[in-house]
Tab-separated table of C-alpha atoms and ligand atoms in Angstrom:
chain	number	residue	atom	x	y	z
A	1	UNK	CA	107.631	146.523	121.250
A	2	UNK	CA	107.021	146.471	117.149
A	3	UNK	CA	104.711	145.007	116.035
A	4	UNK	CA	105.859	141.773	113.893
A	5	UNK	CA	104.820	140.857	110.899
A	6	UNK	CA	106.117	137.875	108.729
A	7	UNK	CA	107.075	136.174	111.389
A	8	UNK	CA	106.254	132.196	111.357
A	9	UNK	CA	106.291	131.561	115.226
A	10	UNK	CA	106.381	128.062	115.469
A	11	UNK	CA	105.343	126.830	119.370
A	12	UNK	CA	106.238	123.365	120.834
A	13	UNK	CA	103.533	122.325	123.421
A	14	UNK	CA	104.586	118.854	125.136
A	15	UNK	CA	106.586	118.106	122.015
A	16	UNK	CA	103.906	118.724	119.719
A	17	UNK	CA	104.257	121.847	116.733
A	18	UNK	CA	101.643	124.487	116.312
A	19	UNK	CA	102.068	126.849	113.329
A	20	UNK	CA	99.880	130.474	113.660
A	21	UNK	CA	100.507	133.696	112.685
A	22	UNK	CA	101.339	137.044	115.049
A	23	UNK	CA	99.108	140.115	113.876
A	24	UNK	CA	100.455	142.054	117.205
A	25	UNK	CA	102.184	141.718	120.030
A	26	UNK	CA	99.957	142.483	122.993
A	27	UNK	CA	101.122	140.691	125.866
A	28	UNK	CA	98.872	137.708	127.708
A	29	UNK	CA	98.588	133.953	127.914
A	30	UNK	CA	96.617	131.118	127.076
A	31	UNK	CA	98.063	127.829	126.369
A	32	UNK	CA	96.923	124.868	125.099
A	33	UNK	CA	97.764	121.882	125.270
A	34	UNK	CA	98.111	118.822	123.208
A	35	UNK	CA	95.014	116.771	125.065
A	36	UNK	CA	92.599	119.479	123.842
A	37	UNK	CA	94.153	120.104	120.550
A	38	UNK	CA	91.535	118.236	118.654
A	39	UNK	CA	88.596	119.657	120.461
A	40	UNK	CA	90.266	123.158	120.134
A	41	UNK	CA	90.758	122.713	116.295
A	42	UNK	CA	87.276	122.258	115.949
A	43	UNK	CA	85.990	125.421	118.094
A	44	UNK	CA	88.288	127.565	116.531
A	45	UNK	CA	86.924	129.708	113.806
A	46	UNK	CA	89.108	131.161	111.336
A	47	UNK	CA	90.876	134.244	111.662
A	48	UNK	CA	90.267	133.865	115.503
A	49	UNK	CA	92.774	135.942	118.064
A	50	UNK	CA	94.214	134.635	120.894
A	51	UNK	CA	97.471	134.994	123.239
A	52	UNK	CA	99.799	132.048	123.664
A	53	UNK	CA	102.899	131.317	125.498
A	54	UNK	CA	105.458	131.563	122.457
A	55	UNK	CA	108.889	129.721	122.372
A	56	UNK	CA	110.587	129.830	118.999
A	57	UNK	CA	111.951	127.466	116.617
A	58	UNK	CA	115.655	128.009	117.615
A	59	UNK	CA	114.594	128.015	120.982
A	60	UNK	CA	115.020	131.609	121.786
A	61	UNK	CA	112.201	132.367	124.765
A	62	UNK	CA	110.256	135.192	122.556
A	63	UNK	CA	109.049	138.541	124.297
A	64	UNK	CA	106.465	136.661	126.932
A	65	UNK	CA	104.046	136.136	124.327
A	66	UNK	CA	102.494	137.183	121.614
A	67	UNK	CA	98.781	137.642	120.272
A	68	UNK	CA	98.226	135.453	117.097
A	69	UNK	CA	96.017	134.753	114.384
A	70	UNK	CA	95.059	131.265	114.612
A	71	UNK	CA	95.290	129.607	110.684
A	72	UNK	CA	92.292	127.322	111.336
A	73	UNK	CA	93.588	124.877	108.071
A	74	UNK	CA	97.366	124.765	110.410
A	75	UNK	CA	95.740	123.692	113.522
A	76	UNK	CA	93.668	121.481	111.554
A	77	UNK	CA	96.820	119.884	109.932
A	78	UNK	CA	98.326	119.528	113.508
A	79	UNK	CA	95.374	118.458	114.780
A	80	UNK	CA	94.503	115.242	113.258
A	81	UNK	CA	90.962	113.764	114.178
A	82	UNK	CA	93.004	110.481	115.154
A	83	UNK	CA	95.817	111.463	116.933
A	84	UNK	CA	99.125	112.542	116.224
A	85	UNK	CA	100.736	109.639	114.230
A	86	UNK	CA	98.200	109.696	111.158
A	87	UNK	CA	96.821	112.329	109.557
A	88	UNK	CA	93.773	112.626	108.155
A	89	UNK	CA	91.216	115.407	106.715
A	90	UNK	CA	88.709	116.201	109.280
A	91	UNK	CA	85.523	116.905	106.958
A	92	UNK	CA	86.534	112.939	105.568
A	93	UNK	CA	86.457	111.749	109.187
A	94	UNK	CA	83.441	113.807	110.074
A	95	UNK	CA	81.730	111.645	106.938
A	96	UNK	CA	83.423	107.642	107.529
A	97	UNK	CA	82.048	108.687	111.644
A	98	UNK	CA	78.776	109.458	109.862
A	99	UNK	CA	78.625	106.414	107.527
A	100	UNK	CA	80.048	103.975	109.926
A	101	UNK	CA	77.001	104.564	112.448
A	102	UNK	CA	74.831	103.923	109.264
A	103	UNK	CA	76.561	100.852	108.796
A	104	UNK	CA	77.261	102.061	105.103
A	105	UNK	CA	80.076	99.743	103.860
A	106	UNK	CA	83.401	102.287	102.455
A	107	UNK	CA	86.247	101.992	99.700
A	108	UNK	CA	89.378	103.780	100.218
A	109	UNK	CA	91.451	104.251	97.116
A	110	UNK	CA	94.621	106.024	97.221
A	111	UNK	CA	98.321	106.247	95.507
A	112	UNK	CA	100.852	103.517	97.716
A	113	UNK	CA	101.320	104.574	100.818
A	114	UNK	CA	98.603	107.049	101.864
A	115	UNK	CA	97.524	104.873	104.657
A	116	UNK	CA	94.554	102.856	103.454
A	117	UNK	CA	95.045	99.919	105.217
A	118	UNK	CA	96.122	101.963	108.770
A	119	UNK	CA	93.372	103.809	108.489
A	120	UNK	CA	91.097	100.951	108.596
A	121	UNK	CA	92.842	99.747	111.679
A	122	UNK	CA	92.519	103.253	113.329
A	123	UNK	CA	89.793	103.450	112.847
A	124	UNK	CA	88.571	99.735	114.510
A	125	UNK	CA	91.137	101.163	117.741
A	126	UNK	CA	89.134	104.691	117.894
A	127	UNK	CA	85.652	103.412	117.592
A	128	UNK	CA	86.449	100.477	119.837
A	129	UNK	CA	85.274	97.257	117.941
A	130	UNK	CA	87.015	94.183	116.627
A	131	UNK	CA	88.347	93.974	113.245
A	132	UNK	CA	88.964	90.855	111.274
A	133	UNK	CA	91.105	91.568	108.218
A	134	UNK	CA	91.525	89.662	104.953
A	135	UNK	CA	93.618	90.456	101.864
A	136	UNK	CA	92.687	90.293	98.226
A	137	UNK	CA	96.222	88.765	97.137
A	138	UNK	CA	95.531	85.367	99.004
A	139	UNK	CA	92.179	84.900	97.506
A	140	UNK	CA	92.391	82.880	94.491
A	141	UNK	CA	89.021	81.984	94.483
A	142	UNK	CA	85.821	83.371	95.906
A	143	UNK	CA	85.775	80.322	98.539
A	144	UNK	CA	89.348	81.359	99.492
A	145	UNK	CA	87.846	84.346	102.031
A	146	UNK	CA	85.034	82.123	104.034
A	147	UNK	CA	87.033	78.673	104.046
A	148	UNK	CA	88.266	75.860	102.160
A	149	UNK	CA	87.517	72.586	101.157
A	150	UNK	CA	90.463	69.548	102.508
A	151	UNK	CA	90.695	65.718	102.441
A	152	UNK	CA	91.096	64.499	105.673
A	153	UNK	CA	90.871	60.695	106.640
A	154	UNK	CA	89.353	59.828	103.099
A	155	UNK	CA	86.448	62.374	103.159
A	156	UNK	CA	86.237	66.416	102.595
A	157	UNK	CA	86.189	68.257	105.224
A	158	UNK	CA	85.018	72.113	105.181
A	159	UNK	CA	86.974	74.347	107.236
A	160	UNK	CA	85.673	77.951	107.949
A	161	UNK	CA	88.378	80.637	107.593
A	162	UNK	CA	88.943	83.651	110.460
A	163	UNK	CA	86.945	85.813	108.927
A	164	UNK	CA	83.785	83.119	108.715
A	165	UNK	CA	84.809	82.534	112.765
A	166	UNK	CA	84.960	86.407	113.149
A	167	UNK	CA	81.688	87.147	111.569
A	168	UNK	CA	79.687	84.068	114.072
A	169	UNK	CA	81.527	85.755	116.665
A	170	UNK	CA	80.014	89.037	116.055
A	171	UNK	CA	76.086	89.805	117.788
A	172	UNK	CA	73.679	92.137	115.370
A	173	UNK	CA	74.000	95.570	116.546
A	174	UNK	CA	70.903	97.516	115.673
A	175	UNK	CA	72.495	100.757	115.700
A	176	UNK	CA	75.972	102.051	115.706
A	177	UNK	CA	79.100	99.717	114.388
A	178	UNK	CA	79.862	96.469	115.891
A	179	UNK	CA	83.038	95.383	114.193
A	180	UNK	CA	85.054	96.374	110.909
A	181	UNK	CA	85.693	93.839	108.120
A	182	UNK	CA	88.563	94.622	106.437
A	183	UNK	CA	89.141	93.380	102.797
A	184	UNK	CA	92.840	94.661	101.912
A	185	UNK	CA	94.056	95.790	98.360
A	186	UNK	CA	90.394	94.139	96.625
A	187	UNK	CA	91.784	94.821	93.000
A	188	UNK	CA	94.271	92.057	93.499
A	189	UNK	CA	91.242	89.553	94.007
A	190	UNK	CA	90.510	87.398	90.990
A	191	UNK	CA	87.464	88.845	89.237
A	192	UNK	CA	85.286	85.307	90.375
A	193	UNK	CA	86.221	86.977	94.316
A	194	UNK	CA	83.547	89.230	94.173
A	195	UNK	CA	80.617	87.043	93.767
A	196	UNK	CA	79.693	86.726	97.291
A	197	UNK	CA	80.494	90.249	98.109
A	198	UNK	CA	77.838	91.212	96.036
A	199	UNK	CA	75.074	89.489	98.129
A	200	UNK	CA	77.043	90.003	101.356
A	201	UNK	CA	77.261	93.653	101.038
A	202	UNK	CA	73.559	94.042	100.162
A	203	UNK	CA	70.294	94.478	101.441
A	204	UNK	CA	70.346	89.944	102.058
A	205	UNK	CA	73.694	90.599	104.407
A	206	UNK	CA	74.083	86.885	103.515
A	207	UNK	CA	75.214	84.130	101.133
A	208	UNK	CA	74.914	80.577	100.714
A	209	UNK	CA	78.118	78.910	100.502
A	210	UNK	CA	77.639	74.931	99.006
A	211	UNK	CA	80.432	72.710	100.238
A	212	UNK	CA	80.271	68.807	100.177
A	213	UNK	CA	78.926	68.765	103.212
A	214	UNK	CA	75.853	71.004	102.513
A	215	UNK	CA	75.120	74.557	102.467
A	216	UNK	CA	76.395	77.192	104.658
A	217	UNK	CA	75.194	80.446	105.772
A	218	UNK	CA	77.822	82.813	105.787
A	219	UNK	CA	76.519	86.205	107.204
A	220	UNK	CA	77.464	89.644	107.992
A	221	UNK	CA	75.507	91.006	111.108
A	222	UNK	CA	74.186	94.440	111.333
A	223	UNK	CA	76.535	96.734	112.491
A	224	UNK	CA	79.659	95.063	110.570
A	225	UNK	CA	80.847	97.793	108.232
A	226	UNK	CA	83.350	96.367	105.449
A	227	UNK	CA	86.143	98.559	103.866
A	228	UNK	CA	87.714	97.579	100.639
A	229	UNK	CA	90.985	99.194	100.058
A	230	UNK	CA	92.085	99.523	96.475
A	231	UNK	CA	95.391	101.297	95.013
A	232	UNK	CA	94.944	102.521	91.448
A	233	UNK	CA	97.973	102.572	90.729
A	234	UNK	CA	100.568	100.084	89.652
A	235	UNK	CA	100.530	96.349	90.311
A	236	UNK	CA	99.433	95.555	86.070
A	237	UNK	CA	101.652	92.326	86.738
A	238	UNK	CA	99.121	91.392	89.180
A	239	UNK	CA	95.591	91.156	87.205
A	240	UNK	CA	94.083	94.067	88.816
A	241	UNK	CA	90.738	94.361	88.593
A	242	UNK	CA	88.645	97.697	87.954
A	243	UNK	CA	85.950	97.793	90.957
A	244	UNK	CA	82.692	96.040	89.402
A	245	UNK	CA	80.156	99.114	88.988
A	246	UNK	CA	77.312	97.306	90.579
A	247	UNK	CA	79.518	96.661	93.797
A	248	UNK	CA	81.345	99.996	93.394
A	249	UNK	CA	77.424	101.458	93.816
A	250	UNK	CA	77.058	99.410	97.447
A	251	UNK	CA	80.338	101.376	98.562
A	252	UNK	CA	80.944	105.050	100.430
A	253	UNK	CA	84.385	105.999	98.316
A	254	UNK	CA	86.989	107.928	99.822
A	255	UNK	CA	90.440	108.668	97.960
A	256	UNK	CA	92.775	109.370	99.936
A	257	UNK	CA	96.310	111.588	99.351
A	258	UNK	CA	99.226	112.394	101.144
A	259	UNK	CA	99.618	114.664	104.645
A	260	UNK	CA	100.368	118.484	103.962
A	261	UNK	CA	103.510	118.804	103.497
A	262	UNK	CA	104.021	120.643	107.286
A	263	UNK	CA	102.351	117.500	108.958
A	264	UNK	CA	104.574	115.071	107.254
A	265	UNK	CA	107.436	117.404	108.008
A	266	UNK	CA	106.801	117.273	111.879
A	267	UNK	CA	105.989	113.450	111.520
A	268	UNK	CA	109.127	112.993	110.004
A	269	UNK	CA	110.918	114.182	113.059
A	270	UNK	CA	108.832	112.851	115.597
A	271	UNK	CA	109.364	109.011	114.376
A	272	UNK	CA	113.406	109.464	114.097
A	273	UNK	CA	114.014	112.474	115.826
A	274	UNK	CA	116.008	113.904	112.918
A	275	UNK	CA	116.677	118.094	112.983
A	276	UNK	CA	113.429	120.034	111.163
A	277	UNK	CA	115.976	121.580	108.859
A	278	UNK	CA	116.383	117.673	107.795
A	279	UNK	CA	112.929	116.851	107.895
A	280	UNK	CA	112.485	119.931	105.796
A	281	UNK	CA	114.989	119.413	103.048
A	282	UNK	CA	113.585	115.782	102.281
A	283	UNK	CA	109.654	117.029	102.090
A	284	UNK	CA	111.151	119.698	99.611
A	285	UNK	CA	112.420	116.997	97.033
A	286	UNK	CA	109.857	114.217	98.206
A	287	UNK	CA	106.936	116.980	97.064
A	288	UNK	CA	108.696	118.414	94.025
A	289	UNK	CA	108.848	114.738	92.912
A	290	UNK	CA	105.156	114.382	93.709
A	291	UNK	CA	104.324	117.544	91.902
A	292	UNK	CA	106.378	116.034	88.840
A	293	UNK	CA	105.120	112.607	88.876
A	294	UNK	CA	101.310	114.319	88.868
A	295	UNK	CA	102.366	117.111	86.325
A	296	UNK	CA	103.924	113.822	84.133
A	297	UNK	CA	101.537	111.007	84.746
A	298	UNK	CA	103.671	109.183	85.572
A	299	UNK	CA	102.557	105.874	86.090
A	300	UNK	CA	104.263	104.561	89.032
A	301	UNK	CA	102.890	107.807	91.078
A	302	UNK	CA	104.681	110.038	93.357
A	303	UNK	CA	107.008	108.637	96.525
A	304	UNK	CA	104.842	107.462	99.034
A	305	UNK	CA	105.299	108.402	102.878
A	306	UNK	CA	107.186	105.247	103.246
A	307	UNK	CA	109.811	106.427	101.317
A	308	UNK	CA	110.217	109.762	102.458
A	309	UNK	CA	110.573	107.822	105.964
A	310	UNK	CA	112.705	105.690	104.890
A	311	UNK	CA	115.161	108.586	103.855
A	312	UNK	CA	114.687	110.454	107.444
A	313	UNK	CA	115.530	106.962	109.192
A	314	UNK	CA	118.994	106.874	106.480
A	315	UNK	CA	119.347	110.403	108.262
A	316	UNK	CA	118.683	109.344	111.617
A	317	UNK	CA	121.594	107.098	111.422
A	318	UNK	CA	123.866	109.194	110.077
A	319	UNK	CA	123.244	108.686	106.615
A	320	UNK	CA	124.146	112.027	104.634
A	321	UNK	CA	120.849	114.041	103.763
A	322	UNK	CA	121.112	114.051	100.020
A	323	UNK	CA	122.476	109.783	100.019
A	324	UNK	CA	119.200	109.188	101.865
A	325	UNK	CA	117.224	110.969	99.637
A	326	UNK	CA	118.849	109.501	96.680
A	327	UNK	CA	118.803	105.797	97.858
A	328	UNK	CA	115.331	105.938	99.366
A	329	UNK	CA	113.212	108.482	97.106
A	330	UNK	CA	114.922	108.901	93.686
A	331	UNK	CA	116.135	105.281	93.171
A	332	UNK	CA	113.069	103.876	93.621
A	333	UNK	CA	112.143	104.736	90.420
A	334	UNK	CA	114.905	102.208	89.195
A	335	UNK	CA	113.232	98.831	88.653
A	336	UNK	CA	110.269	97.330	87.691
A	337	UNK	CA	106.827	99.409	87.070
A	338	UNK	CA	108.445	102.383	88.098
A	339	UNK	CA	111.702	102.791	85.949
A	340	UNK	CA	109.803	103.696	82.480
A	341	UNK	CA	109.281	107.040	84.986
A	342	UNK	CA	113.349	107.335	85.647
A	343	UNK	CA	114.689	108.688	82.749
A	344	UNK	CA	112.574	111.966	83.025
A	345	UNK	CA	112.954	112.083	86.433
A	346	UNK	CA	116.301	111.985	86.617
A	347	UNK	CA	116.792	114.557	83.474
A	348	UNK	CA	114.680	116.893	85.818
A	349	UNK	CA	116.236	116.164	89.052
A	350	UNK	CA	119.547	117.992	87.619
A	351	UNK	CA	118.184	120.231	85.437
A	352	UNK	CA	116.645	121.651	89.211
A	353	UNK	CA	119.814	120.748	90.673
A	354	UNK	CA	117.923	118.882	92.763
A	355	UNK	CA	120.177	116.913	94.468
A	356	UNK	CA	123.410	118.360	93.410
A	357	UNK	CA	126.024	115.374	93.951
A	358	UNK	CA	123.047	112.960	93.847
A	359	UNK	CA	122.321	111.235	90.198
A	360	UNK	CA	120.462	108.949	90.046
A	361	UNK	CA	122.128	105.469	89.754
A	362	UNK	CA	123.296	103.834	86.401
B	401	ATP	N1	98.120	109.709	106.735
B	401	ATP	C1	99.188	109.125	107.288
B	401	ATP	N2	99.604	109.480	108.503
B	401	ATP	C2	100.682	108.888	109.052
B	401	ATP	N3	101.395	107.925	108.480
B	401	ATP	C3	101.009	107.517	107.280
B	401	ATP	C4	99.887	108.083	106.614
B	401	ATP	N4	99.739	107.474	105.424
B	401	ATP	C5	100.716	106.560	105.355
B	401	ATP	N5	101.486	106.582	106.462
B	401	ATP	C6	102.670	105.742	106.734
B	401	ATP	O1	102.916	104.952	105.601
B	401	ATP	C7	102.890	103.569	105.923
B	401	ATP	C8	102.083	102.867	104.865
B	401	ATP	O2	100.710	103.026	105.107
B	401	ATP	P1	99.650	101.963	104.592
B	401	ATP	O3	100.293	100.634	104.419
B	401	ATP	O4	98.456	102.051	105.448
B	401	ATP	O5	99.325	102.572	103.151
B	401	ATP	P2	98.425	101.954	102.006
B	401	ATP	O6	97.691	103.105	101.407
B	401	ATP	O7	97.630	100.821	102.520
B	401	ATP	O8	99.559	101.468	100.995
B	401	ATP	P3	99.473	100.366	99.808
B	401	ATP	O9	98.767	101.015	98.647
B	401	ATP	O10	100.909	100.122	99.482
B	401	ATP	O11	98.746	99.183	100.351
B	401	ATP	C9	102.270	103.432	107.304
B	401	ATP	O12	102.934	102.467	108.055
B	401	ATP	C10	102.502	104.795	107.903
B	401	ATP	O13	103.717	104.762	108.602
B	402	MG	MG1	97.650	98.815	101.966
């Protein structure tokens, strides 16, 4: 048998896709499978030779198998440190693990759509603690997150909010995390919001909140971790705030980008079953519009994962590939924030030929 070189051999294992490299074609077996993926990513050392059981992309059984050089960064891209529906970089997972047994409080920041707010919620389900989420937009005041203030039979009556319930639920934890407080898209808080978070996210773990009835404690026991999630981009209509310095000092920061483009490829088809070839063509324009709306600054950003989803769902039903792309990636960039972005966009979209039949709108 030849040895084979430039050869991609992609292998399924229970459904999942593994991407290495043949260097030669010596026949034996080892397979792996998708339980131990994570642990095996993490063994592996690069440039590492092993045998697997090879079947191809088309589906053509390949010569037994086939001895392969393991691309460490591939596995690592298949092998996400939470499981296979959400990527994530494993050296930033290695560090939130890290900080959230320190009970160091974290900020992810990110373009739309790179999974700030899941990943706050993954990360509650993998560590196994309750999580008690609250989000900047509804706080109007800095009251707003801890309770409010109603009539009720001619006098005020306080009434603590879920999160103040959450937090007198929770029992100090000495070491380790107890629970995750999640405060969703901060920036949209008005600027008075952050008062308390200053206090409550120091050293004191505690404010004093005056109501007509009297003070109250609110606290945050040890072990309650809070993660801010903030998106840079966009939303001026909204009164963004920039992240005070003194409470941007308190926080772990993590920014956070879009999945390789092979992981969102394969997560493409796993969610609506769509044809890699499909999957493939929309990650091809979703990342040359990425690269363009970086190379452009443009101010809207690049199309987030929900849109490139949103055009392999069009697909899924039937939708033609470059209609989906158009409806749910390029037009987009039609209203609001984003359509200052359109007219370059779409002069570069068919200057590349892009998306030959597909114009943008208008
Ligand atoms: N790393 C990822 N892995 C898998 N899916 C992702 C990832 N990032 C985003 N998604 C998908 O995109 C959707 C949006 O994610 P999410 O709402 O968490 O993003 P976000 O960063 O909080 O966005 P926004 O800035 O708009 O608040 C999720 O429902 C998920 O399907
Ligand atoms: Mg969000």
């Amino acid at each position: 048998m030849s040895a084979i070189t430039n050869l991609e051999i992609i292998f399924r294992l229970e459904g999942e896709t593994l991407v290495a490299k043949p260097v030669d074609s010596k026949l034996r077996v080892r397979s792996i499978t998708v339980r131990n993926l994570n642990a095996f990513a993490h063994e592996v050392h690069e440039g590492a030779r092993f045998t697997v059981l090879v079947k191809d992309t088309s589906g053509n059984p390949r010569n037994p198998s086939l001895v392969v050089e393991l691309d460490r960064k591939l596995l690592e891209i298949q092998a996400s440190p939470l499981g296979d529906d959400f990527w994530m970089d494993s050296m930033d997972f290695a560090l939130i693990d890290a900080h959230l047994q320190d009970g160091q409080h974290l900020w992810f920041e990110g373009p739309r759509g790179t999974g700030k707010s899941t990943l706050a919620e993954k990360l509650a389900g993998h560590f196994g603690v309750p999580i008690c989420t609250v989000n900047g937009s509804s706080m109007w005041n800095s009251r707003a997150a801890f309770g409010s203030e109603a009539g009720s039979n001619g006098s005020t009556v306080f009434r603590p909010s879920d999160l103040t319930l959450f937090l007198r639920e929770i029992e100090d934890k000495e070491d380790g995390l107890a629970a995750i407080v999640l405060i969703d898209e901060f920036g949209r808080m008005v600027e008075s919001g952050e008062g308390p978070w200053h206090t409550l996210l120091s050293q004191a773990r505690k404010f004093d909140f005056m109501t007509t009835q009297g003070t109250i404690e609110i606290r945050l026991p040890k072990g309650v971790v809070v993660i801010l999630t903030d998106n840079p981009v966009g939303g001026g209509h909204m009164n963004v705030q920039p992240m005070d310095i003194a409470l941007q000092d308190r926080l772990a920061r993590f920014r956070l980008t879009y999945p390789p483009q092979a992981w969102e490829t394969a997560w493409l088809c796993r969610e609506t079953r769509i044809r890699e070839k499909e999957a493939v063509t929309i990650m091809g324009a979703v990342n040359q519009i990425r690269s363009f709306a970086v190379d452009n600054g443009f101010e809207s950003g690049g199309p987030s994962p929900r849109r490139s989803l949103m055009a392999a769902r069009l697909v899924a039903r039937g939708i033609p590939i470059t209609a989906a792309i158009r409806h749910a990636v390029v037009n987009f960039y039609e209203g609001g924030d984003a359509s200052s972005d359109r007219g370059r966009l779409t002069t570069y979209l068919d200057s590349k030929n892009l998306l030959r039949d597909a114009k943008v709108r208008g």
